[in-house]
mmCIF file of C-alpha atoms in Angstrom:
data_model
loop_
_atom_site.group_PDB
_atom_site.id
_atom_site.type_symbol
_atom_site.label_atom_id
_atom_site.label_comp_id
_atom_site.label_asym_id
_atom_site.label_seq_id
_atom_site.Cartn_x
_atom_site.Cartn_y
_atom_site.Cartn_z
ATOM 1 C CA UNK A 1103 0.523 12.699 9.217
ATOM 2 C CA UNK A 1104 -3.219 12.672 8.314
ATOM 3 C CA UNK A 1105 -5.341 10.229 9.626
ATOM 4 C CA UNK A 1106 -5.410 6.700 8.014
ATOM 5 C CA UNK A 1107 -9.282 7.048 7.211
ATOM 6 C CA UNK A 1108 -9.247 10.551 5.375
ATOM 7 C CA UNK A 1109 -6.443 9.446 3.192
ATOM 8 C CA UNK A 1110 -7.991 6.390 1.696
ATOM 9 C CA UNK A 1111 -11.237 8.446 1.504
ATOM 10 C CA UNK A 1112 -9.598 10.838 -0.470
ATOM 11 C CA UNK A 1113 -10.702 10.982 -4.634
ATOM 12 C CA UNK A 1114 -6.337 10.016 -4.579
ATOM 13 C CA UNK A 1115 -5.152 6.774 -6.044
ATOM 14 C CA UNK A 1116 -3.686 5.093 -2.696
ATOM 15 C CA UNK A 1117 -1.650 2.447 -2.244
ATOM 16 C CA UNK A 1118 -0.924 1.138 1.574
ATOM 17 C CA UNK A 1119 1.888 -1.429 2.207
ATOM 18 C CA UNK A 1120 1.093 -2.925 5.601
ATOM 19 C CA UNK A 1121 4.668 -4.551 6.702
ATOM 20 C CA UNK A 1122 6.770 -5.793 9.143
ATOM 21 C CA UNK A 1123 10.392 -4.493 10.249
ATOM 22 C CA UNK A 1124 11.483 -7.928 10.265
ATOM 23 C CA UNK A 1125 9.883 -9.208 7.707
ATOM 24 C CA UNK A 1126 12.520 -10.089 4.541
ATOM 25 C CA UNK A 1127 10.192 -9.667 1.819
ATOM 26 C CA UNK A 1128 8.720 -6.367 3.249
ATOM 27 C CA UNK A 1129 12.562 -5.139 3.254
ATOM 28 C CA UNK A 1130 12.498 -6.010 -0.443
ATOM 29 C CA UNK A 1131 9.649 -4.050 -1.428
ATOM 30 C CA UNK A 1132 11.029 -0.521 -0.080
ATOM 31 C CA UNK A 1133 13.468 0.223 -2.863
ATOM 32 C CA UNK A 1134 10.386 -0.487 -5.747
ATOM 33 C CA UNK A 1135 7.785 1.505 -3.280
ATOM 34 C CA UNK A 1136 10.818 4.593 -3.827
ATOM 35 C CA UNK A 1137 10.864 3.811 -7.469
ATOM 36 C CA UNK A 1138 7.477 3.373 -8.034
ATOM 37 C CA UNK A 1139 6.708 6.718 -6.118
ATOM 38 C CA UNK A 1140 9.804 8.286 -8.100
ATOM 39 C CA UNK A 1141 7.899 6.767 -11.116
ATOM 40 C CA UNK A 1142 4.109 8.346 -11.157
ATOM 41 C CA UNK A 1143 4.803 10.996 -8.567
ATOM 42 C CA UNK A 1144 1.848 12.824 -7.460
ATOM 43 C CA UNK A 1145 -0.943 10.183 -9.660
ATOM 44 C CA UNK A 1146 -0.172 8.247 -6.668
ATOM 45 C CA UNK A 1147 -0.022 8.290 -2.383
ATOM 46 C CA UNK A 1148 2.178 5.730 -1.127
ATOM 47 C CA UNK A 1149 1.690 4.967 3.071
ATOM 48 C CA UNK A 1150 3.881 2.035 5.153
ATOM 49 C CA UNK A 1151 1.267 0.800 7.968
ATOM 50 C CA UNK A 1152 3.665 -0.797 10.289
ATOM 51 C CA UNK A 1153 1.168 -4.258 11.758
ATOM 52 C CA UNK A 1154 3.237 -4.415 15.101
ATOM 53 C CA UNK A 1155 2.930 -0.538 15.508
ATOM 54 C CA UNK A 1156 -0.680 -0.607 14.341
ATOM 55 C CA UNK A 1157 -2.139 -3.586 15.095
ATOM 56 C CA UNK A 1158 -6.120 -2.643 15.506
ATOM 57 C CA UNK A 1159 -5.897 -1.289 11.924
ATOM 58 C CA UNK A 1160 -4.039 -4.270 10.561
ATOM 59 C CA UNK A 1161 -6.835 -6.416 12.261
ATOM 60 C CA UNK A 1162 -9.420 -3.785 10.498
ATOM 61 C CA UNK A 1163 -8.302 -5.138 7.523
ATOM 62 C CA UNK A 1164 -7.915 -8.651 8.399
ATOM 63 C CA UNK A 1165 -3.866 -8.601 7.359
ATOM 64 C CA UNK A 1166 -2.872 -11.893 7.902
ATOM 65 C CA UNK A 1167 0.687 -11.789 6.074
ATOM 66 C CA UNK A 1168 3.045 -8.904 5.389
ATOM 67 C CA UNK A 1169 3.160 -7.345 3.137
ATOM 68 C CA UNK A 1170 0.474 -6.681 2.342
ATOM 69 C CA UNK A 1171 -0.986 -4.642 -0.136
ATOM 70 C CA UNK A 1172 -4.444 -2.623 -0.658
ATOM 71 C CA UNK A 1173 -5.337 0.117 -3.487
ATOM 72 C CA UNK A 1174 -7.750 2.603 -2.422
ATOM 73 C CA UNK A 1175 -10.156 5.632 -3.955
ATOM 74 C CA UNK A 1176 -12.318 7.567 -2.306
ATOM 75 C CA UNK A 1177 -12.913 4.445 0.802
ATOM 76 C CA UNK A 1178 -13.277 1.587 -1.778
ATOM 77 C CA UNK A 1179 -10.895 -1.567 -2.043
ATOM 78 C CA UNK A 1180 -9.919 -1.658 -5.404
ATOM 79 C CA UNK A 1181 -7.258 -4.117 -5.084
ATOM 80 C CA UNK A 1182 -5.500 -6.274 -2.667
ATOM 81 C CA UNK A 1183 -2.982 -8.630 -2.296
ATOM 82 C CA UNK A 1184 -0.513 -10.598 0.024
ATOM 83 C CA UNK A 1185 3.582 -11.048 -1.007
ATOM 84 C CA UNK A 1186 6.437 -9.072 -2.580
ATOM 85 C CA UNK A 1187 5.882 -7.587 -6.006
ATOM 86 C CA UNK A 1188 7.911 -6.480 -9.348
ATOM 87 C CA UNK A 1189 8.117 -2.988 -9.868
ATOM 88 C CA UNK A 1190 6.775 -3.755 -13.647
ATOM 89 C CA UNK A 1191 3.676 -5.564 -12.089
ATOM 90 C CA UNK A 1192 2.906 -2.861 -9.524
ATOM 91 C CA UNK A 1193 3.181 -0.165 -12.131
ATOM 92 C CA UNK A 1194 0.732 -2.515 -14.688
ATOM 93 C CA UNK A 1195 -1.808 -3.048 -11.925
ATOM 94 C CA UNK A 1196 -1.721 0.708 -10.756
ATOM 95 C CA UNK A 1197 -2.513 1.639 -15.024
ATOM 96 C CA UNK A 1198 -5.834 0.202 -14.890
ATOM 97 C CA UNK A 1199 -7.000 2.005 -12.092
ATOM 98 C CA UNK A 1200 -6.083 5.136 -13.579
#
């Protein structure tokens, strides 16, 4: 897999799910990620950043709750937010940043 930095700098629409393997909500989340990805196909890079695996990037980013969720283009934050998510409301959010 490519290196965290050089896909969020990429000109790609990214989103990044930082979560937990025990974490409930995170669990929740996987079958929208698939149907989201399923969804907009290539408009879009999907990457799971385990916290307990990766714990200096999770601290990078100041995650203080899983999941969490960040948007990036080319290295910039364009959105970001903490908690499980409808598939409608992902897809909504993702449109105007298109």
């Amino acid at each position: 897999m490519e290196k965290f930095n050089d896909i969020i700098n990429s000109n790609q629409l990214t989103l990044v799910d930082f979560f937990a393997t025990w974490c409930g909500p995170c669990k929740q989340m996987h079958p929208v990620l698939e149907q989201l990805k399923a969804d907009l196909g290539d408009n879009i890079r999907i990457i799971k950043v385990d916290v307990d695996k990766n714990g200096s990037l999770a601290a990078a980013y100041r995650i203080q709750s899983v999941p969490t969720f960040m948007l990036f283009r080319a290295g910039e934050i364009l959105w970001r937010q903490s908690g499980a998510m409808n598939l409608a409301d992902l897809k909504n959010l993702l449109a105007s940043h298109t």
